[in-house]
Coordinates of C-alpha atoms and ligand atoms in Angstrom, one line a residue:
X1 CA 85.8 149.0 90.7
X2 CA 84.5 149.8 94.5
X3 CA 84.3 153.6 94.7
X4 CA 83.3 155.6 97.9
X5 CA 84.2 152.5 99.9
X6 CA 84.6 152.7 103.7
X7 CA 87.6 152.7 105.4
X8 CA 87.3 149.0 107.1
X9 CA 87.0 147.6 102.9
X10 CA 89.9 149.9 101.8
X11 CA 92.7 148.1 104.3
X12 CA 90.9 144.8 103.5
X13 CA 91.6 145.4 99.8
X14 CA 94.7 147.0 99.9
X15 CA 96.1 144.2 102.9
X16 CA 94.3 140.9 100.4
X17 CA 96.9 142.2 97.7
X18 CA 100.0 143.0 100.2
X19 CA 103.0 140.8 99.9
X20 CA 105.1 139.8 103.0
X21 CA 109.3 141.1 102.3
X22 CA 112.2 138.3 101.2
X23 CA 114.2 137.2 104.7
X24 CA 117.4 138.9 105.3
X25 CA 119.9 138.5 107.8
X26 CA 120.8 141.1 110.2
X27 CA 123.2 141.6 112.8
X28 CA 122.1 141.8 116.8
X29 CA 123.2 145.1 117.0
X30 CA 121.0 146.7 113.9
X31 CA 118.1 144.4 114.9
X32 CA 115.7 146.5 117.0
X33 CA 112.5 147.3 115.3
X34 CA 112.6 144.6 112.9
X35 CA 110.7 141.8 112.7
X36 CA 112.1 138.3 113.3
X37 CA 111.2 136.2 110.1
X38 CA 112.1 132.6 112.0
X39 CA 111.4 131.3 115.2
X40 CA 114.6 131.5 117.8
X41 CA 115.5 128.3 119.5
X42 CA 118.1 128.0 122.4
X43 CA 121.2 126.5 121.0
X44 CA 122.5 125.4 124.4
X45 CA 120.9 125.5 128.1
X46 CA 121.2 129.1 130.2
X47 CA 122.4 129.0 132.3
X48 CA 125.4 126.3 130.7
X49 CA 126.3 124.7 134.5
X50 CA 124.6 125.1 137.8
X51 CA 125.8 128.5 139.2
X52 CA 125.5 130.7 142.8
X53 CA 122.7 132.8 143.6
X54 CA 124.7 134.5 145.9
X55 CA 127.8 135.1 147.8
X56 CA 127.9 132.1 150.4
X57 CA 129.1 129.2 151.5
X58 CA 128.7 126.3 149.0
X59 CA 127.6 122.9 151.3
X60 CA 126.1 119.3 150.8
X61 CA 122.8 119.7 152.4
X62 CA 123.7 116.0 154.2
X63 CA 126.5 117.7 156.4
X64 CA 124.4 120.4 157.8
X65 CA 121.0 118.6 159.0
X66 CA 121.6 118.4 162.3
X67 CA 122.5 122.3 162.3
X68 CA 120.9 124.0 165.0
X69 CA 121.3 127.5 167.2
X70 CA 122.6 126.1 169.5
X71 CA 124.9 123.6 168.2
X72 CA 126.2 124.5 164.8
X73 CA 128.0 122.7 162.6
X74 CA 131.5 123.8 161.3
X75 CA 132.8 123.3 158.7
X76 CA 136.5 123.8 156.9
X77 CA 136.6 126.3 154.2
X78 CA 139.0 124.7 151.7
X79 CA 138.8 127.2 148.6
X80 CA 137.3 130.3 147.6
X81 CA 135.3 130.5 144.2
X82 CA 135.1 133.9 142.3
X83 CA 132.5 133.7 139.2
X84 CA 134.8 132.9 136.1
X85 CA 137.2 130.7 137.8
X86 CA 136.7 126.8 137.9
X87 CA 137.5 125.0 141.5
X88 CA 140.3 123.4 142.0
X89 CA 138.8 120.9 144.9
X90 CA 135.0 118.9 145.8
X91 CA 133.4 119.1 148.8
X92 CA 133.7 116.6 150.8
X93 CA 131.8 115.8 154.3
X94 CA 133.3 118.7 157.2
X95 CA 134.1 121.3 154.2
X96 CA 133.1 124.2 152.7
X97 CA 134.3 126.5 149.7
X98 CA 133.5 129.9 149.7
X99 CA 131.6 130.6 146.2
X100 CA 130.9 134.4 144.6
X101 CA 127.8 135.1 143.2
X102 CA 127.5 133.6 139.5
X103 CA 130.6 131.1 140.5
X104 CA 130.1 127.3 139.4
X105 CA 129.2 125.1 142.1
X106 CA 131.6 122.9 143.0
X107 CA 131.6 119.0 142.6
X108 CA 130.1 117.2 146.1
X109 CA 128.0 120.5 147.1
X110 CA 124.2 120.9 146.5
X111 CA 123.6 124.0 148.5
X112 CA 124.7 127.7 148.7
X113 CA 124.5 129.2 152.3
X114 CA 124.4 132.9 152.1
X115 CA 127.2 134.6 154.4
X116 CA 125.3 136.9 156.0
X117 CA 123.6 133.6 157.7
X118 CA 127.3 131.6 159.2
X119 CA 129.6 133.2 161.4
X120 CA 133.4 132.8 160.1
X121 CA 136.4 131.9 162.6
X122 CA 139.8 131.2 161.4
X123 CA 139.1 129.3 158.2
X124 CA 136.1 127.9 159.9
X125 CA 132.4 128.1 159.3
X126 CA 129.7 127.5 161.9
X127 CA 126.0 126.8 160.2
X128 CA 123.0 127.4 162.5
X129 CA 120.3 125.5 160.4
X130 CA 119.9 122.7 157.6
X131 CA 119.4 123.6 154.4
X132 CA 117.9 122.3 151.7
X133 CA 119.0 120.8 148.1
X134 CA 119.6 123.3 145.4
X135 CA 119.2 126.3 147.9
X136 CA 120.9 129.5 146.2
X137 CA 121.3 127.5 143.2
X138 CA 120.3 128.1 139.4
X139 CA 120.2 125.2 137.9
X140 CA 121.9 124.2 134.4
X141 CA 118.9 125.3 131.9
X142 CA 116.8 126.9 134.5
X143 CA 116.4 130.2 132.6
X144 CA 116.4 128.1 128.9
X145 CA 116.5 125.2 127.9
X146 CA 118.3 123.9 125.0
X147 CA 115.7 123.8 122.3
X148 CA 113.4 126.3 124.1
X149 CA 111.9 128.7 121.7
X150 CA 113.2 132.1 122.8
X151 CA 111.8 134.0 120.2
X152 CA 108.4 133.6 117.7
X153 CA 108.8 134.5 114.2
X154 CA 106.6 137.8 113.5
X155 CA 108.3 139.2 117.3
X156 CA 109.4 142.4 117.0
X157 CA 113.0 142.8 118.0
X158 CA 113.0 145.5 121.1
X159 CA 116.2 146.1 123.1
X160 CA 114.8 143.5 125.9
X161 CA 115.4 140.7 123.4
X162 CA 119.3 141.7 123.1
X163 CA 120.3 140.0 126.8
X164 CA 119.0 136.3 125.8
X165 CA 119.7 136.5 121.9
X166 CA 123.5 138.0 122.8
X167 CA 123.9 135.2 126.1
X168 CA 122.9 132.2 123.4
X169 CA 125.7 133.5 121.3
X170 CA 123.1 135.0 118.4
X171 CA 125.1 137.6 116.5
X172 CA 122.9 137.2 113.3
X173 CA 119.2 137.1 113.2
X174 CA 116.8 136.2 110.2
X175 CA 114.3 139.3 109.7
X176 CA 112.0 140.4 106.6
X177 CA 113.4 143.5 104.6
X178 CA 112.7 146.5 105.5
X179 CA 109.8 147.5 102.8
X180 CA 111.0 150.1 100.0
X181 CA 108.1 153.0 99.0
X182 CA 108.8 155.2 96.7
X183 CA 106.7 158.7 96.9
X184 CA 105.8 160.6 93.8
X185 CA 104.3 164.1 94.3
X186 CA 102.1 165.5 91.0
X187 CA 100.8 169.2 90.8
X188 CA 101.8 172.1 88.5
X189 CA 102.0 174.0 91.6
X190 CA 105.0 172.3 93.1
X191 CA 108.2 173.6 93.7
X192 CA 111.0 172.0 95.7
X193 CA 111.9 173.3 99.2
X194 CA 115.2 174.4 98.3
X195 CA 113.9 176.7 95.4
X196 CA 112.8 179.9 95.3
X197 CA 108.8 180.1 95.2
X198 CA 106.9 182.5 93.1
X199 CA 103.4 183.5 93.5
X200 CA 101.2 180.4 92.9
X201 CA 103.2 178.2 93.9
X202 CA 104.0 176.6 96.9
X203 CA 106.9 174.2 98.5
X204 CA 106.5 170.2 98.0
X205 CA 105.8 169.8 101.8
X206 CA 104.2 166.3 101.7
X207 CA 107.3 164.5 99.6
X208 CA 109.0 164.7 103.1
X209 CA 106.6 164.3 106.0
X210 CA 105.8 161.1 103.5
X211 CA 109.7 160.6 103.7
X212 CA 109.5 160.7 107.4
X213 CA 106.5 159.2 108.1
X214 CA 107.7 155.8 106.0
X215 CA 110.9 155.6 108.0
X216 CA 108.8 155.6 111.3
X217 CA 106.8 153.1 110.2
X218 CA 110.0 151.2 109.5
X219 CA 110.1 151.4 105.9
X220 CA 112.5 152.5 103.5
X221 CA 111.3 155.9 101.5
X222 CA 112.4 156.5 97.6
X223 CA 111.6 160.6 97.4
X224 CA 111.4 160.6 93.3
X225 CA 110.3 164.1 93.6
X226 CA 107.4 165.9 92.3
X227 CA 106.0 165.9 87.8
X228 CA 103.5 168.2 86.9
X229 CA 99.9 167.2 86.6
X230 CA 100.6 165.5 83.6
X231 CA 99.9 162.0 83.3
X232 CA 102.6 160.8 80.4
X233 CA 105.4 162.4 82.9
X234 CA 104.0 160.8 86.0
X235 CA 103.2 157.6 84.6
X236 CA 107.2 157.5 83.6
X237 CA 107.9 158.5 87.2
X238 CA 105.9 155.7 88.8
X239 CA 107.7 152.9 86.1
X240 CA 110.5 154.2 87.7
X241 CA 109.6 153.8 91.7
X242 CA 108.2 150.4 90.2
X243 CA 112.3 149.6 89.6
X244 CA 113.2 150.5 92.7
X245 CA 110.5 149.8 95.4
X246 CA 108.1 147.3 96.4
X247 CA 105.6 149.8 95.8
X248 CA 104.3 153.5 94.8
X249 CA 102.9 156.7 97.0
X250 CA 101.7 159.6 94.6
X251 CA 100.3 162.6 96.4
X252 CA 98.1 165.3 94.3
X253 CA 95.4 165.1 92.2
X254 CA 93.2 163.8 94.5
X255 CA 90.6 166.5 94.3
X256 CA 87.6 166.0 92.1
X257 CA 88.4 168.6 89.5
X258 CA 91.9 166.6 88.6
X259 CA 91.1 163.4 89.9
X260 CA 91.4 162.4 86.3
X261 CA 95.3 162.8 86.4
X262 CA 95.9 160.5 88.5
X263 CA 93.0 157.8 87.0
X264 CA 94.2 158.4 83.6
X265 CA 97.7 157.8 84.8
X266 CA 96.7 154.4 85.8
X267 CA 94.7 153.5 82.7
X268 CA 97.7 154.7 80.6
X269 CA 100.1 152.2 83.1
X270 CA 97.3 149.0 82.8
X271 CA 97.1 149.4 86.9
X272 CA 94.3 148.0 87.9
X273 CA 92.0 149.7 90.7
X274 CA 91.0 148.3 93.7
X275 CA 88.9 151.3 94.9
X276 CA 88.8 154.8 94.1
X277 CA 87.6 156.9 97.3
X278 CA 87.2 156.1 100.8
X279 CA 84.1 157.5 103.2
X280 CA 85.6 159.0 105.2
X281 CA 87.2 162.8 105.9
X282 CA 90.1 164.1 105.6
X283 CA 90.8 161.6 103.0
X284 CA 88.4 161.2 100.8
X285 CA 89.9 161.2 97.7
X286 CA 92.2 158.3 98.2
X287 CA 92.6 155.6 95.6
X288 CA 94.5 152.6 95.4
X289 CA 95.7 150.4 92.0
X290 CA 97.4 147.5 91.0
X291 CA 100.2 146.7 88.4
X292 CA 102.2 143.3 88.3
X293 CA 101.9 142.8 91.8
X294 CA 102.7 145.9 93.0
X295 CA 100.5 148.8 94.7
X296 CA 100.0 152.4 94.0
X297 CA 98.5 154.0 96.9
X298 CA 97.4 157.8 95.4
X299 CA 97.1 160.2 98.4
X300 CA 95.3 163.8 98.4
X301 CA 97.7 166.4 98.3
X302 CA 96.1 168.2 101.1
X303 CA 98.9 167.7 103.8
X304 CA 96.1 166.7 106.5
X305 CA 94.5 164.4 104.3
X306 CA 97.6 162.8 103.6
X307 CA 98.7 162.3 106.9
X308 CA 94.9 160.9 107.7
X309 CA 95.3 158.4 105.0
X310 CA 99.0 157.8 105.2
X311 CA 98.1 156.3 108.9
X312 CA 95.1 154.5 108.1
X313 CA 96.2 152.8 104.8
X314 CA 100.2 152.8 104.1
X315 CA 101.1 152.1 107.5
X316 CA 99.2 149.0 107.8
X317 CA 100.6 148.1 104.2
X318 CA 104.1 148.6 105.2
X319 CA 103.4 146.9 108.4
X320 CA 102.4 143.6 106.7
X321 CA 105.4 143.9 104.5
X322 CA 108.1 144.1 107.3
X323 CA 106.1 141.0 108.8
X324 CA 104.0 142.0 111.2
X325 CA 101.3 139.9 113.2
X326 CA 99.1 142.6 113.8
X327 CA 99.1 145.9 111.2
X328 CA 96.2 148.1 111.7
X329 CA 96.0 150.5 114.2
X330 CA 94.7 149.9 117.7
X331 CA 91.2 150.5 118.9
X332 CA 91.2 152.6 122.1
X333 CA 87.7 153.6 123.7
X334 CA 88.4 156.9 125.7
X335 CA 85.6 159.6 126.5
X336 CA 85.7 163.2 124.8
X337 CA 88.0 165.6 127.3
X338 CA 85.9 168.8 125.1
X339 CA 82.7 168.8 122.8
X340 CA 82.8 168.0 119.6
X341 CA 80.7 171.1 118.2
X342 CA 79.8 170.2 114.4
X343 CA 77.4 168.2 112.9
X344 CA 78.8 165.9 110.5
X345 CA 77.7 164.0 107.3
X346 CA 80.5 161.7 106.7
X347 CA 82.8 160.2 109.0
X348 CA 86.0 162.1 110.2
X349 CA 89.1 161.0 111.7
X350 CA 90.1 163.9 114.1
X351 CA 94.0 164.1 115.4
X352 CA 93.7 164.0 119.1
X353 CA 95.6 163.6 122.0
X354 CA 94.8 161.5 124.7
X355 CA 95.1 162.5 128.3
X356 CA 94.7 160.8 131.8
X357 CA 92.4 163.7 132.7
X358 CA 91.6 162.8 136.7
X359 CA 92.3 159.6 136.2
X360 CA 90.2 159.2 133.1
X361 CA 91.7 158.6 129.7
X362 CA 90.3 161.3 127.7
X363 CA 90.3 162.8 124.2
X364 CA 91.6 166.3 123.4
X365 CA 91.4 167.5 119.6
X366 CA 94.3 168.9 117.9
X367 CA 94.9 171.6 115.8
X368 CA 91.7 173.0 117.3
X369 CA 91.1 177.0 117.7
X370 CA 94.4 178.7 115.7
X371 CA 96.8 176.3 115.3
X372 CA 96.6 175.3 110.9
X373 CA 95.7 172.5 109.4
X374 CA 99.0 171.8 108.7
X375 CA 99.8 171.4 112.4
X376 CA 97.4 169.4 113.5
X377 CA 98.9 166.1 113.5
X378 CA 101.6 167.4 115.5
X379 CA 101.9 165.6 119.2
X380 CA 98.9 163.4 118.2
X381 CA 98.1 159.8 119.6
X382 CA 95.1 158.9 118.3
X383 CA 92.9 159.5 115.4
X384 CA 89.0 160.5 116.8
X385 CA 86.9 158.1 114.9
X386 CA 83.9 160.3 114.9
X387 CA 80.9 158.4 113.1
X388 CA 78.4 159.9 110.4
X389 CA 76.0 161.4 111.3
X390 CA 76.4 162.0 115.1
X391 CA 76.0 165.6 115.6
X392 CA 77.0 167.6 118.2
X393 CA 78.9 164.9 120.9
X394 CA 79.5 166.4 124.3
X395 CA 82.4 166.1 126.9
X396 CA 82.2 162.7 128.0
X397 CA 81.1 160.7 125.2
X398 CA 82.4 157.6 124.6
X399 CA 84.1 157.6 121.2
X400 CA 86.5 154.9 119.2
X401 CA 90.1 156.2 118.3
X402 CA 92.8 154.6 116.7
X403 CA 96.2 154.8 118.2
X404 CA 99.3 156.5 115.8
X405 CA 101.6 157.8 117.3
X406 CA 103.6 157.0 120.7
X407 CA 101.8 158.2 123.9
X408 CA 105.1 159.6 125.2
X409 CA 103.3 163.0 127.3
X410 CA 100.5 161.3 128.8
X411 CA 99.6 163.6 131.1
X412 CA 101.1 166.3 129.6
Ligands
LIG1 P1 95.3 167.9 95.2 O1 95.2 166.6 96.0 O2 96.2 167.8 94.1 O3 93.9 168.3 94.7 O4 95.8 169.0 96.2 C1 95.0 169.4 97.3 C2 95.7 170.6 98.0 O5 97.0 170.2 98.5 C3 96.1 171.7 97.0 O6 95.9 172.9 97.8 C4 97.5 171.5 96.7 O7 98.2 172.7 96.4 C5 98.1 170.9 98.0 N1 99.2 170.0 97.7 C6 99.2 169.2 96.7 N2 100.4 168.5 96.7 C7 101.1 168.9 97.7 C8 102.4 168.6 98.2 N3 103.1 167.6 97.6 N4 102.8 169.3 99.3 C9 102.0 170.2 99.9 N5 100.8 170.5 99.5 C10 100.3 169.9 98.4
LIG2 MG1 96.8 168.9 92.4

C-alpha cells in the first residue's frame, strides 16, 4: 500500500484503474458538454451544389472578357433567382439571371457579378470588367467534403459544433455516459439540512457541494446520505452506491483519530487500497480503494479539504470516464498579485483567483483575511500550488497553479 504519496502518484493510481463509460446515443439538442465517443464523417458535401456568394448577376466568364469602362458589355437578364428556388432557364451567351445570395447557380454560368459593380437599364445589364471563373461562387463541397471528418471522437460537444452536425442532417450523436458517483457522508455528528440541529452537531454540508460539484464536472451524483461512523452501516451504504454508480465518494473520517472507520470499512468490503494519504494540504487525509473494478475515493470531511481534493482527484476521474482526451487540470504559471506570508512544511494548494493585474496575470488568494474556510473556494480559478518548503514568497513570484474553475471575471 503507498501511504503519504504525492499528489502527481495519486491521479496516476487512481486514472491506471479508471474505466472509460459504455457509448450512448444522444440527441443534437442534449449534446453539449458531452463527449463524442466516434469520429463524425460528412455524409454528403456542404455545401450540396455550387451556390452565390452574393446578390449579383450570375455570367459565363467567356461573355464578359472584353468588358471594359468604357465599352461594357450587356447583357439580357432572363430570370431572377431567390435562394430556395431552382431556375427555370441556362445562361446562354448575351444573358444574365439575376441570383440572391445562397441561390444555386444556374446551368451555363461560372461567375457571380456583384450588383453594386453593373449598372441596370430596362432588363439590361452593362458589365465594366471581366471576371473570372468561380468568382462569388462556393463551390459544391467547399466547406466539407463528403467523407471529411467533421468531428474527432474524444471532442467535446460545444454549441459551435451544432451549425455543421445540424446542416449534415446529424440529429443523433454517439457519446460516452455520463459517469454516475454516488456520495456517502460518515460522522456521528451529521445531521441533514432540513433537520433541526442540536448542539454538537452540525448540517451535512459536503453531501451537496459534492452533489454540485459532480454535476459540473459532468457527472451524474447518487446523494445516499450520511451513516454514522460506524463501519458495518457504511460498508452497507457503499454496497449500495456500488448497485447504482460507477463508483463511490465517502466524506468523513479522514482525520487521524478515526481514520480507522473508513480503513476498517474497506477491509470489512475486501476493497483493496491504492494509497492511503496524499502530501499535500488541505487534503491530506485522502485515500482511495478498489473493489471489483470499481473505486472508492474517501474524502476528509473538512469542507476545504474536500473541495481541494474533490478537484485534484475526482474530477480527473470523472473526466476520463465521460471520455475525455485530457483530464487533469491545467498548468498556468502566473506571478503572486500579494505575499504569501507563511512558511510551510508540506505542500498546499491555495484557492486563488487570477487577475490581469496591469497587464500581468497575477494570483490573488482567496478566503484570505475574514472570509471562513468554508468560503474560500468561492469565485476561485486556480489552485496555488505552493511547494514545500518555500517559505515566505513575495509579490511577484512565479508560482504553478492549476486551473478549476471558469475564469468568467478576469479583471474583476
Ligand atoms: P473528518 O474527516 O470526519 O475527520 O471531519 C473533519 C471535519 O469536517 C470535522 O470538523 C467534521 O465535523 C467536518 N465534517 C465531516 N463531514 C462533514 C460533512 N459531510 N459536511 C460538513 N462538514 C463535515
Ligand atoms: Mg468524522
Amino acid at each position: 500500500v503507498s501511504d503519504n504519496v504525492s499528489v502527481e502518484k495519486a491521479q496516476r493510481l487512481l486514472l491506471e484503474r479508471t474505466l472509460i463509460n459504455e457509448i450512448e446515443n444522444v440527441c443534437l439538442q442534449d449534446s453539449a458538454g458531452r463527449v463524442l465517443a466516434g469520429d463524425i464523417l460528412a455524409g454528403e458535401d456542404i455545401p450540396g451544389f455550387a451556390r452565390s456568394r452574393v446578390d449579383g448577376y450570375a455570367v459565363s466568364c467567356s461573355d464578359v472578357v472584353k468588358a471594359s469602362k468604357n465599352y461594357p458589355v450587356v447583357l439580357r437578364v432572363i430570370e431572377k433567382v431567390p435562394a430556395g428556388h431552382l431556375p427555370q432557364k441556362a445562361v446562354r451567351s448575351g444573358t444574365a439571371i439575376k441570383v440572391m445570395t445562397g441561390a444555386l447557380i444556374p446551368e451555363g454560368a461560372d461567375a457571380v457579378i456583384k450588383f453594386e459593380d453593373v449598372t441596370l437599364q430596362g432588363e439590361c445589364v452593362s458589365i465594366f470588367t471581366p471576371v473570372e471563373a468561380k468568382k462569388n461562387i462556393i463551390l459544391a463541397g467547399e466547406d466539407v467534403a463528403k467523407g471529411d471528418v467533421v468531428a474527432k471522437r474524444g471532442t467535446v460537444i460545444t454549441p459551435a459544433h451544432f451549425n455543421i452536425m445540424s446542416v449534415l442532417g446529424l440529429d443523433i450523436l454517439p457519446v460516452f455516459a455520463r459517469p454516475k458517483a454516488a456520495v456517502i457522508a460518515t460522522g456521528d455528528e451529521l445531521v441533514d439540512m432540513h433537520r433541526p440541529v442540536k448542539p454538537g452537531e452540525i448540517r451535512n454540508s459536503n453531501l451537496y457541494s459534492l452533489e454540485a460539484f459532480i454535476k459540473n464536472a459532468g457527472g451524474v451524483a447518487l446523494p445516499l446520505g450520511n451513516t454514522p461512523d460506524n463501519k458495518e452501516i457504511l460498508a452497507e451504504r457503499i454496497l449500495q452506491g456500488f448497485d447504482a454508480a460507477d463508483m463511490v465518494i465517502t466524506t468523513g473520517g479522514a482525520s487521524r483519530g478515526d481514520y480507522d472507520i473508513v480503513k476498517d470499512t474497506m477491509d470489512l468490503l475486501g476493497a483493496k487500497s491504492l494509497f492511503l494519504n496524499v502530501d499535500m494540504r488541505p487534503g491530506k487525509g485522502t485515500a482511495a480503494f478498489i473493489k471489483d473494478d470499481k473505486l472508492i475515493i474517501s474524502l476528509s470531511g473538512n469542507p476545504a479539504a474536500n473541495m481541494v481534493s474533490f478537484q485534484l482527484f475526482v474530477v480527473p476521474v470523472l473526466k476520463k470516464m465521460s471520455g475525455y482526451q485530457r483530464v487533469l487540470p491545467s498548468e498556468v504559471t502566473a506571478i503572486l498579485g500579494e505575499s504569501f506570508t507563511k512558511s510551510n512544511k508540506c505542500r498546499e494548494f491555495l484557492p486563488a483567483r487570477l487577475n490581469a493585474k496591469n497587464g500581468v496575470l497575477s494570483v490573488f488568494f482567496c478566503g484570505t483575511g475574514k472570509s471562513s474556510m468554508l468560503q474560500s473556494m468561492i469565485g476561485c480559478h486556480v489552485l496555488a500550488d505552493i511547494p514545500a518548503g518555500s517559505g515566505p514568497l513575495a509579490e511577484g513570484t512565479r508560482i504553478s497553479t492549476k486551473m478549476v474553475g471558469r475564469v468568467e471575471n478576469f479583471d474583476d
